[in-house]
Amino acid sequence: MSTLLKVENLRKAFKVSANRPGAAKQSLRAVDGVSFEIKSGETLGLVGESGCGKSTTGKLLLRLIEPDSGTIQFNCRDVAGMGHRELTAIRRDMQMIFQDPYSSLNPRMRVGEIIGEPLVVHTLAKGRAIKEQVLALMQKVGLAPEHYDRYPHEFSGGQRQRIGIARTLAVQPRLIVADEPVSALDLSIQAQIVNLLKDLQEEFGLTYLFISHDLGIIEHVCDRVAVMYLGRIVEIATAEQLYHQPCHPYTEALLNAVPIPDPQRVREHQILSGEIPSPINPPTGCHFHPRCPYAQEICRKEYPALADHAKGHQSACHFSDEVGRFRQSRS
Ligand code: SF4
C-alpha cells in the first residue's frame, strides 16, 4: 500500500487568557510535534483522553485550523503550503465527519439539499442528476427516499450521522477524518454506524483517520493506532501489537480502563488515576510521569523521544522494553 498522508512535526499552540487581570496571555500547546503516516485504504485510530489534542490534529490536517509549523503531505502534495484555491480543490479528497451530526447540519435545509450541496459547490452534477446522485447516496447509507424532503430535526442521532456521511461521500473523497463519529450515539446505534463506515471503506477504498477516546471502538475499526497524551504521540503500533503488548504505561492504563463485558473477569492492573496536567504548563521530563506507576528519576528530567520498540511499533518511554516485565511483576 502506498502512503496517502504523511504528517511531520505538526504543531499548534493557542493563546489563552491568564487567570490574573493584566497578565500576559499564555500559550497552550494543543499539538506539539506530531508525526505519522496513513497508507491508502488503511484506518489509523487516534486515541487519548479528552483535551489531548486529537481533534485539533484532525482539523489541522484539513486546515480547518491553521498549523503553526510542520508538514502535511497528502498524495505527495504539500497541504500546509497550499493557497486558498488549491486548498478548496483538495478538500474534495479530504473530508471530515463530525462528532455532533446535528450541529453540522443546517436545520433550515432539507436532507436532499444538504447532501446535494457539495455536488453543486464542486460542480460535480447539474439539474436532475443532482437528485439522482443524492438518492443513490441516501440508499448507500441506509436512508429511505421519503427522507429526501425532511429536515434534520425529524431524525434520530444515528440517522443524522447517516446524513452527514452521505454528504461527505458526495464528493468521492479519498481520506475521511472521522472525529468521534459515534460517541454521541447509543451503543446499539454505534455498532450500526461503525459497520456502515467499514462497508463504505471496502466499497469505495476509503482511508480513515478515526479519532476516538474509546479504545473499545478503535479496536473494531482500526488497522493501526496512535495514542496521544498532552499534544504528543506516545505510542503507535498495529492494533494487534497495541492491544496485546502495549509498551507505553499510558496505553496500558487506557486499556485497563476499557470495561470488560463479563462480570466473572476482573482487571488485573491499576486503573489510570490523577488528572490530566495542563498543556499550558506540562510536567518536566516525560509529561506522563506524575501519573505513571513505573516513573523513575530520569522520567522527571528527560522527555523520551518516540523510538522503535519493535517492527512498526514505536513508543515514547525510557522503559518501553521493560513495561511488559513491570506489568508481570505487578500482577
Ligand atoms: Fe512512565 Fe517514565 Fe515511561 Fe514516562 S518515561 S511513561 S514516566 S516509565
mmCIF file of C-alpha atoms and ligand atoms in Angstrom:
data_model
loop_
_atom_site.group_PDB
_atom_site.id
_atom_site.type_symbol
_atom_site.label_atom_id
_atom_site.label_comp_id
_atom_site.label_asym_id
_atom_site.label_seq_id
_atom_site.Cartn_x
_atom_site.Cartn_y
_atom_site.Cartn_z
ATOM 1 C CA MET A 1 0.000 0.000 0.000
ATOM 2 C CA SER A 2 1.265 3.480 -0.833
ATOM 3 C CA THR A 3 1.368 6.326 1.681
ATOM 4 C CA LEU A 4 -1.619 8.655 1.233
ATOM 5 C CA LEU A 5 -0.977 11.031 4.135
ATOM 6 C CA LYS A 6 2.303 11.911 5.804
ATOM 7 C CA VAL A 7 2.409 14.364 8.686
ATOM 8 C CA GLU A 8 5.705 15.576 10.146
ATOM 9 C CA ASN A 9 6.331 17.623 13.249
ATOM 10 C CA LEU A 10 2.897 19.278 13.242
ATOM 11 C CA ARG A 11 2.477 21.975 15.881
ATOM 12 C CA LYS A 12 -0.332 24.237 17.045
ATOM 13 C CA ALA A 13 -0.441 26.464 20.115
ATOM 14 C CA PHE A 14 -3.363 28.658 21.175
ATOM 15 C CA LYS A 15 -3.073 31.876 23.134
ATOM 16 C CA VAL A 16 -5.280 31.753 26.215
ATOM 17 C CA SER A 17 -6.091 34.439 28.773
ATOM 18 C CA ALA A 18 -4.167 34.295 32.039
ATOM 19 C CA ASN A 19 -6.191 33.855 35.200
ATOM 20 C CA ARG A 20 -4.939 37.207 36.588
ATOM 21 C CA PRO A 21 -6.139 40.571 35.194
ATOM 22 C CA GLY A 22 -3.368 42.350 33.272
ATOM 23 C CA ALA A 23 -1.129 39.262 32.957
ATOM 24 C CA ALA A 24 0.220 38.299 29.530
ATOM 25 C CA LYS A 25 -1.622 35.621 27.570
ATOM 26 C CA GLN A 26 -0.317 32.087 27.928
ATOM 27 C CA SER A 27 0.480 29.537 25.273
ATOM 28 C CA LEU A 28 -1.455 26.252 25.234
ATOM 29 C CA ARG A 29 0.412 23.677 23.158
ATOM 30 C CA ALA A 30 -2.508 21.652 21.773
ATOM 31 C CA VAL A 31 -0.453 19.739 19.191
ATOM 32 C CA ASP A 32 3.229 19.512 19.944
ATOM 33 C CA GLY A 33 5.332 17.896 17.212
ATOM 34 C CA VAL A 34 3.028 15.168 15.894
ATOM 35 C CA SER A 35 4.238 12.860 13.075
ATOM 36 C CA PHE A 36 2.510 9.863 11.467
ATOM 37 C CA GLU A 37 1.648 8.266 8.131
ATOM 38 C CA ILE A 38 -1.541 6.660 6.799
ATOM 39 C CA LYS A 39 -1.410 4.216 3.906
ATOM 40 C CA SER A 40 -4.058 4.189 1.205
ATOM 41 C CA GLY A 41 -7.090 2.124 2.278
ATOM 42 C CA GLU A 42 -5.911 1.936 5.886
ATOM 43 C CA THR A 43 -7.644 3.100 9.083
ATOM 44 C CA LEU A 44 -5.431 4.794 11.645
ATOM 45 C CA GLY A 45 -7.009 5.310 15.066
ATOM 46 C CA LEU A 46 -6.075 8.407 17.070
ATOM 47 C CA VAL A 47 -6.917 7.886 20.708
ATOM 48 C CA GLY A 48 -6.431 9.632 24.042
ATOM 49 C CA GLU A 49 -8.275 11.360 26.861
ATOM 50 C CA SER A 50 -10.366 14.471 26.288
ATOM 51 C CA GLY A 51 -8.144 17.517 25.637
ATOM 52 C CA CYS A 52 -5.103 15.547 24.430
ATOM 53 C CA GLY A 53 -5.117 17.295 21.029
ATOM 54 C CA LYS A 54 -6.578 14.557 18.830
ATOM 55 C CA SER A 55 -9.490 16.608 17.424
ATOM 56 C CA THR A 56 -7.193 19.596 16.853
ATOM 57 C CA THR A 57 -4.850 17.288 14.924
ATOM 58 C CA GLY A 58 -7.759 16.190 12.698
ATOM 59 C CA LYS A 59 -8.758 19.801 11.976
ATOM 60 C CA LEU A 60 -5.139 20.788 11.254
ATOM 61 C CA LEU A 61 -4.898 18.103 8.542
ATOM 62 C CA LEU A 62 -7.742 19.734 6.615
ATOM 63 C CA ARG A 63 -6.518 23.197 7.613
ATOM 64 C CA LEU A 64 -9.816 23.979 9.310
ATOM 65 C CA ILE A 65 -7.321 25.292 11.857
ATOM 66 C CA GLU A 66 -4.019 26.703 10.555
ATOM 67 C CA PRO A 67 -0.901 24.887 11.836
ATOM 68 C CA ASP A 68 1.957 26.917 13.354
ATOM 69 C CA SER A 69 4.554 24.645 11.739
ATOM 70 C CA GLY A 70 5.096 21.173 10.330
ATOM 71 C CA THR A 71 4.325 19.488 7.021
ATOM 72 C CA ILE A 72 1.177 17.746 5.760
ATOM 73 C CA GLN A 73 1.757 15.713 2.598
ATOM 74 C CA PHE A 74 -1.427 14.354 1.009
ATOM 75 C CA ASN A 75 -0.861 12.162 -2.018
ATOM 76 C CA CYS A 76 2.652 13.717 -2.268
ATOM 77 C CA ARG A 77 1.212 17.262 -2.279
ATOM 78 C CA ASP A 78 2.050 19.843 0.392
ATOM 79 C CA VAL A 79 -1.296 20.755 2.018
ATOM 80 C CA ALA A 80 0.313 23.067 4.611
ATOM 81 C CA GLY A 81 1.703 25.334 1.874
ATOM 82 C CA MET A 82 -1.400 25.469 -0.375
ATOM 83 C CA GLY A 83 -3.181 28.692 -1.334
ATOM 84 C CA HIS A 84 -6.953 29.137 -0.998
ATOM 85 C CA ARG A 85 -7.880 27.835 -4.472
ATOM 86 C CA GLU A 86 -5.717 24.697 -4.240
ATOM 87 C CA LEU A 87 -6.991 24.055 -0.739
ATOM 88 C CA THR A 88 -10.646 24.259 -1.825
ATOM 89 C CA ALA A 89 -9.934 21.772 -4.611
ATOM 90 C CA ILE A 90 -8.066 19.298 -2.387
ATOM 91 C CA ARG A 91 -10.826 19.366 0.228
ATOM 92 C CA ARG A 92 -12.824 17.254 -2.210
ATOM 93 C CA ASP A 93 -10.340 14.475 -1.467
ATOM 94 C CA MET A 94 -10.064 15.153 2.268
ATOM 95 C CA GLN A 95 -13.346 15.271 4.156
ATOM 96 C CA MET A 96 -14.410 15.282 7.780
ATOM 97 C CA ILE A 97 -17.243 13.618 9.705
ATOM 98 C CA PHE A 98 -18.061 15.447 12.929
ATOM 99 C CA GLN A 99 -18.990 14.190 16.374
ATOM 100 C CA ASP A 100 -22.277 16.046 16.648
ATOM 101 C CA PRO A 101 -24.186 15.417 13.419
ATOM 102 C CA TYR A 102 -26.975 17.812 14.427
ATOM 103 C CA SER A 103 -24.802 20.892 14.810
ATOM 104 C CA SER A 104 -23.041 20.150 11.493
ATOM 105 C CA LEU A 105 -26.343 20.038 9.533
ATOM 106 C CA ASN A 106 -28.128 23.244 8.550
ATOM 107 C CA PRO A 107 -31.543 22.986 10.290
ATOM 108 C CA ARG A 108 -33.223 25.103 7.570
ATOM 109 C CA MET A 109 -32.179 22.829 4.724
ATOM 110 C CA ARG A 110 -33.935 19.631 3.680
ATOM 111 C CA VAL A 111 -31.931 16.411 3.628
ATOM 112 C CA GLY A 112 -31.816 16.330 -0.182
ATOM 113 C CA GLU A 113 -30.362 19.856 -0.283
ATOM 114 C CA ILE A 114 -27.825 19.085 2.467
ATOM 115 C CA ILE A 115 -26.446 16.003 0.699
ATOM 116 C CA GLY A 116 -26.629 17.669 -2.740
ATOM 117 C CA GLU A 117 -24.884 20.904 -1.671
ATOM 118 C CA PRO A 118 -21.299 19.587 -2.145
ATOM 119 C CA LEU A 119 -22.238 18.372 -5.641
ATOM 120 C CA VAL A 120 -23.287 21.927 -6.506
ATOM 121 C CA VAL A 121 -20.309 23.633 -4.787
ATOM 122 C CA HIS A 122 -17.781 21.419 -6.567
ATOM 123 C CA THR A 123 -19.852 21.412 -9.820
ATOM 124 C CA LEU A 124 -19.978 17.613 -9.867
ATOM 125 C CA ALA A 125 -23.583 17.379 -11.089
ATOM 126 C CA LYS A 126 -26.341 19.570 -12.571
ATOM 127 C CA GLY A 127 -30.136 19.569 -12.786
ATOM 128 C CA ARG A 128 -31.855 16.206 -12.395
ATOM 129 C CA ALA A 129 -28.532 14.385 -11.983
ATOM 130 C CA ILE A 130 -28.143 16.024 -8.554
ATOM 131 C CA LYS A 131 -31.323 14.416 -7.209
ATOM 132 C CA GLU A 132 -30.426 11.047 -8.761
ATOM 133 C CA GLN A 133 -26.985 11.084 -7.111
ATOM 134 C CA VAL A 134 -28.407 12.215 -3.773
ATOM 135 C CA LEU A 135 -30.973 9.399 -3.776
ATOM 136 C CA ALA A 136 -28.221 6.878 -4.619
ATOM 137 C CA LEU A 137 -26.094 8.204 -1.729
ATOM 138 C CA MET A 138 -29.070 8.025 0.636
ATOM 139 C CA GLN A 139 -29.580 4.399 -0.303
ATOM 140 C CA LYS A 140 -25.867 3.655 0.300
ATOM 141 C CA VAL A 141 -26.043 4.979 3.863
ATOM 142 C CA GLY A 142 -29.380 3.363 4.708
ATOM 143 C CA LEU A 143 -31.764 6.319 4.327
ATOM 144 C CA ALA A 144 -35.120 5.894 2.561
ATOM 145 C CA PRO A 145 -36.189 8.005 -0.476
ATOM 146 C CA GLU A 146 -39.047 9.542 1.567
ATOM 147 C CA HIS A 147 -36.406 11.161 3.819
ATOM 148 C CA TYR A 148 -35.327 13.422 0.905
ATOM 149 C CA ASP A 149 -37.686 16.314 1.771
ATOM 150 C CA ARG A 150 -37.423 16.121 5.550
ATOM 151 C CA TYR A 151 -35.491 18.408 7.905
ATOM 152 C CA PRO A 152 -32.644 17.284 10.240
ATOM 153 C CA HIS A 153 -34.746 17.720 13.410
ATOM 154 C CA GLU A 154 -37.088 14.964 12.181
ATOM 155 C CA PHE A 155 -34.314 12.340 12.515
ATOM 156 C CA SER A 156 -32.679 10.360 15.316
ATOM 157 C CA GLY A 157 -28.977 10.830 16.133
ATOM 158 C CA GLY A 158 -27.961 7.756 14.135
ATOM 159 C CA GLN A 159 -29.963 8.877 11.080
ATOM 160 C CA ARG A 160 -28.415 12.345 11.289
ATOM 161 C CA GLN A 161 -24.963 10.773 11.285
ATOM 162 C CA ARG A 162 -26.016 8.825 8.156
ATOM 163 C CA ILE A 163 -26.991 12.158 6.536
ATOM 164 C CA GLY A 164 -23.560 13.576 7.452
ATOM 165 C CA ILE A 165 -21.812 10.525 5.998
ATOM 166 C CA ALA A 166 -23.823 10.756 2.747
ATOM 167 C CA ARG A 167 -22.888 14.436 2.409
ATOM 168 C CA THR A 168 -19.227 13.531 2.963
ATOM 169 C CA LEU A 169 -19.370 10.766 0.342
ATOM 170 C CA ALA A 170 -20.965 13.059 -2.252
ATOM 171 C CA VAL A 171 -17.570 14.429 -3.340
ATOM 172 C CA GLN A 172 -15.963 10.962 -3.509
ATOM 173 C CA PRO A 173 -13.179 11.678 -1.003
ATOM 174 C CA ARG A 174 -10.082 9.534 -0.568
ATOM 175 C CA LEU A 175 -9.404 10.407 3.073
ATOM 176 C CA ILE A 176 -12.054 10.871 5.770
ATOM 177 C CA VAL A 177 -11.176 12.295 9.170
ATOM 178 C CA ALA A 178 -13.888 10.871 11.435
ATOM 179 C CA ASP A 179 -13.858 12.902 14.665
ATOM 180 C CA GLU A 180 -15.608 10.894 17.409
ATOM 181 C CA PRO A 181 -18.260 9.885 14.834
ATOM 182 C CA VAL A 182 -20.205 7.590 17.178
ATOM 183 C CA SER A 183 -19.551 8.915 20.670
ATOM 184 C CA ALA A 184 -22.824 10.907 20.800
ATOM 185 C CA LEU A 185 -24.890 7.837 19.842
ATOM 186 C CA ASP A 186 -26.494 4.983 21.790
ATOM 187 C CA LEU A 187 -24.450 1.769 21.980
ATOM 188 C CA SER A 188 -26.660 -0.190 19.560
ATOM 189 C CA ILE A 189 -26.559 2.660 17.016
ATOM 190 C CA GLN A 190 -22.766 2.986 17.410
ATOM 191 C CA ALA A 191 -22.331 -0.547 16.070
ATOM 192 C CA GLN A 192 -24.554 0.218 13.046
ATOM 193 C CA ILE A 193 -22.592 3.353 12.131
ATOM 194 C CA VAL A 194 -19.222 1.627 12.647
ATOM 195 C CA ASN A 195 -20.344 -1.221 10.373
ATOM 196 C CA LEU A 196 -21.584 1.290 7.789
ATOM 197 C CA LEU A 197 -18.194 3.075 7.795
ATOM 198 C CA LYS A 198 -16.398 -0.258 7.351
ATOM 199 C CA ASP A 199 -18.687 -1.297 4.468
ATOM 200 C CA LEU A 200 -18.176 2.062 2.733
ATOM 201 C CA GLN A 201 -14.414 1.742 3.163
ATOM 202 C CA GLU A 202 -14.461 -1.598 1.415
ATOM 203 C CA GLU A 203 -16.739 -0.422 -1.394
ATOM 204 C CA PHE A 204 -15.010 2.907 -2.109
ATOM 205 C CA GLY A 205 -11.434 2.159 -0.981
ATOM 206 C CA LEU A 206 -11.598 4.920 1.644
ATOM 207 C CA THR A 207 -8.786 5.809 4.036
ATOM 208 C CA TYR A 208 -9.763 6.871 7.561
ATOM 209 C CA LEU A 209 -8.239 8.765 10.422
ATOM 210 C CA PHE A 210 -10.617 7.594 13.153
ATOM 211 C CA ILE A 211 -10.488 9.822 16.234
ATOM 212 C CA SER A 212 -11.973 8.468 19.451
ATOM 213 C CA HIS A 213 -11.480 8.363 23.209
ATOM 214 C CA ASP A 214 -12.958 4.846 23.195
ATOM 215 C CA LEU A 215 -10.358 2.089 22.783
ATOM 216 C CA GLY A 216 -13.176 -0.473 22.589
ATOM 217 C CA ILE A 217 -14.459 1.083 19.338
ATOM 218 C CA ILE A 218 -10.967 1.726 17.963
ATOM 219 C CA GLU A 219 -10.112 -1.985 18.252
ATOM 220 C CA HIS A 220 -13.015 -2.909 15.954
ATOM 221 C CA VAL A 221 -12.250 -0.312 13.304
ATOM 222 C CA CYS A 222 -8.526 0.357 13.042
ATOM 223 C CA ASP A 223 -5.524 -1.310 11.402
ATOM 224 C CA ARG A 224 -3.056 0.818 13.389
ATOM 225 C CA VAL A 225 -3.466 3.032 16.429
ATOM 226 C CA ALA A 226 -1.668 6.183 17.610
ATOM 227 C CA VAL A 227 -2.047 7.165 21.270
ATOM 228 C CA MET A 228 -1.848 10.874 22.185
ATOM 229 C CA TYR A 229 -1.061 12.440 25.527
ATOM 230 C CA LEU A 230 -0.776 16.205 26.102
ATOM 231 C CA GLY A 231 -0.397 17.022 22.410
ATOM 232 C CA ARG A 232 2.165 14.335 21.563
ATOM 233 C CA ILE A 233 2.003 10.803 20.206
ATOM 234 C CA VAL A 234 3.340 8.471 22.888
ATOM 235 C CA GLU A 235 2.779 5.117 21.167
ATOM 236 C CA ILE A 236 1.961 3.987 17.639
ATOM 237 C CA ALA A 237 1.556 0.387 16.551
ATOM 238 C CA THR A 238 -0.666 -2.068 14.735
ATOM 239 C CA ALA A 239 -3.938 -2.689 16.584
ATOM 240 C CA GLU A 240 -2.751 -6.243 17.275
ATOM 241 C CA GLN A 241 0.531 -5.037 18.857
ATOM 242 C CA LEU A 242 -1.073 -2.246 20.824
ATOM 243 C CA TYR A 243 -3.905 -4.289 22.322
ATOM 244 C CA HIS A 244 -1.812 -7.347 23.160
ATOM 245 C CA GLN A 245 1.576 -5.867 24.054
ATOM 246 C CA PRO A 246 1.333 -2.161 24.862
ATOM 247 C CA CYS A 247 4.769 -0.787 25.673
ATOM 248 C CA HIS A 248 3.808 2.668 26.967
ATOM 249 C CA PRO A 249 2.349 2.833 30.507
ATOM 250 C CA TYR A 250 -0.279 5.364 29.394
ATOM 251 C CA THR A 251 -1.611 2.968 26.731
ATOM 252 C CA GLU A 252 -1.599 0.187 29.290
ATOM 253 C CA ALA A 253 -3.646 2.346 31.664
ATOM 254 C CA LEU A 254 -6.139 3.303 28.934
ATOM 255 C CA LEU A 255 -6.588 -0.366 28.040
ATOM 256 C CA ASN A 256 -7.182 -1.197 31.700
ATOM 257 C CA ALA A 257 -10.000 1.367 31.751
ATOM 258 C CA VAL A 258 -11.916 -0.362 28.904
ATOM 259 C CA PRO A 259 -14.903 -2.146 30.506
ATOM 260 C CA ILE A 260 -14.925 -5.958 30.245
ATOM 261 C CA PRO A 261 -18.430 -7.227 29.396
ATOM 262 C CA ASP A 262 -18.008 -10.220 31.704
ATOM 263 C CA PRO A 263 -18.761 -9.976 35.475
ATOM 264 C CA GLN A 264 -16.565 -13.064 36.130
ATOM 265 C CA ARG A 265 -13.419 -11.273 34.925
ATOM 266 C CA VAL A 266 -11.716 -8.520 36.920
ATOM 267 C CA ARG A 267 -8.976 -6.094 35.924
ATOM 268 C CA GLU A 268 -5.525 -7.268 36.939
ATOM 269 C CA HIS A 269 -3.809 -3.889 36.865
ATOM 270 C CA GLN A 270 -4.200 -0.411 38.192
ATOM 271 C CA ILE A 271 -6.715 1.929 36.542
ATOM 272 C CA LEU A 272 -5.343 5.314 35.381
ATOM 273 C CA SER A 273 -5.506 7.796 38.245
ATOM 274 C CA GLY A 274 -4.965 11.529 38.610
ATOM 275 C CA GLU A 275 -5.982 14.491 36.490
ATOM 276 C CA ILE A 276 -4.528 15.145 33.056
ATOM 277 C CA PRO A 277 -1.983 18.005 33.600
ATOM 278 C CA SER A 278 -2.465 21.406 31.983
ATOM 279 C CA PRO A 279 -0.943 21.693 28.486
ATOM 280 C CA ILE A 280 -0.159 25.339 29.383
ATOM 281 C CA ASN A 281 2.390 24.190 31.914
ATOM 282 C CA PRO A 282 3.126 20.482 31.300
ATOM 283 C CA PRO A 283 5.258 18.476 33.757
ATOM 284 C CA THR A 284 9.023 18.392 33.179
ATOM 285 C CA GLY A 285 10.631 15.376 31.525
ATOM 286 C CA CYS A 286 8.092 12.748 30.499
ATOM 287 C CA HIS A 287 4.730 14.530 30.667
ATOM 288 C CA PHE A 288 3.113 11.336 31.976
ATOM 289 C CA HIS A 289 5.442 10.911 34.976
ATOM 290 C CA PRO A 290 3.086 12.315 37.696
ATOM 291 C CA ARG A 291 0.540 9.577 36.799
ATOM 292 C CA CYS A 292 2.917 6.775 35.836
ATOM 293 C CA PRO A 293 3.265 3.788 38.211
ATOM 294 C CA TYR A 294 6.720 2.992 36.752
ATOM 295 C CA ALA A 295 8.233 6.520 36.872
ATOM 296 C CA GLN A 296 11.900 6.772 37.879
ATOM 297 C CA GLU A 297 14.321 9.666 38.379
ATOM 298 C CA ILE A 298 15.205 10.065 34.682
ATOM 299 C CA CYS A 299 11.494 10.383 33.818
ATOM 300 C CA ARG A 300 11.253 13.676 35.755
ATOM 301 C CA LYS A 301 14.198 15.162 33.853
ATOM 302 C CA GLU A 302 14.260 13.927 30.243
ATOM 303 C CA TYR A 303 11.454 13.679 27.715
ATOM 304 C CA PRO A 304 11.727 10.274 25.988
ATOM 305 C CA ALA A 305 11.674 10.508 22.178
ATOM 306 C CA LEU A 306 9.297 8.323 20.151
ATOM 307 C CA ALA A 307 11.562 5.401 19.235
ATOM 308 C CA ASP A 308 11.287 1.945 17.662
ATOM 309 C CA HIS A 309 10.395 -0.757 20.131
ATOM 310 C CA ALA A 310 9.691 -3.470 17.570
ATOM 311 C CA LYS A 311 8.954 -3.534 13.839
ATOM 312 C CA GLY A 312 6.387 -0.768 13.206
ATOM 313 C CA HIS A 313 5.868 -0.317 16.952
ATOM 314 C CA GLN A 314 7.062 2.978 18.412
ATOM 315 C CA SER A 315 6.845 4.248 21.966
ATOM 316 C CA ALA A 316 7.973 7.372 23.852
ATOM 317 C CA CYS A 317 9.027 5.832 27.155
ATOM 318 C CA HIS A 318 12.504 5.428 28.722
ATOM 319 C CA PHE A 319 11.474 1.904 29.711
ATOM 320 C CA SER A 320 9.467 0.700 26.681
ATOM 321 C CA ASP A 321 11.368 -2.577 26.564
ATOM 322 C CA GLU A 322 10.657 -3.234 30.226
ATOM 323 C CA VAL A 323 6.978 -2.256 30.543
ATOM 324 C CA GLY A 324 5.873 -5.865 29.900
ATOM 325 C CA ARG A 325 8.191 -7.087 32.677
ATOM 326 C CA PHE A 326 6.969 -4.363 35.082
ATOM 327 C CA ARG A 327 3.424 -5.462 34.293
ATOM 328 C CA GLN A 328 4.141 -9.091 35.114
ATOM 329 C CA SER A 329 5.935 -8.241 38.356
ATOM 330 C CA ARG A 330 2.916 -6.154 39.499
ATOM 331 C CA SER A 331 0.314 -8.843 38.726
HETATM 332 FE FE1 SF4 B 1 6.435 6.285 32.821
HETATM 333 FE FE2 SF4 B 1 8.987 7.058 32.762
HETATM 334 FE FE3 SF4 B 1 7.933 5.770 30.691
HETATM 335 FE FE4 SF4 B 1 7.202 8.271 31.224
HETATM 336 S S1 SF4 B 1 9.242 7.574 30.604
HETATM 337 S S2 SF4 B 1 5.839 6.611 30.670
HETATM 338 S S3 SF4 B 1 7.208 8.245 33.439
HETATM 339 S S4 SF4 B 1 8.252 4.945 32.759
#
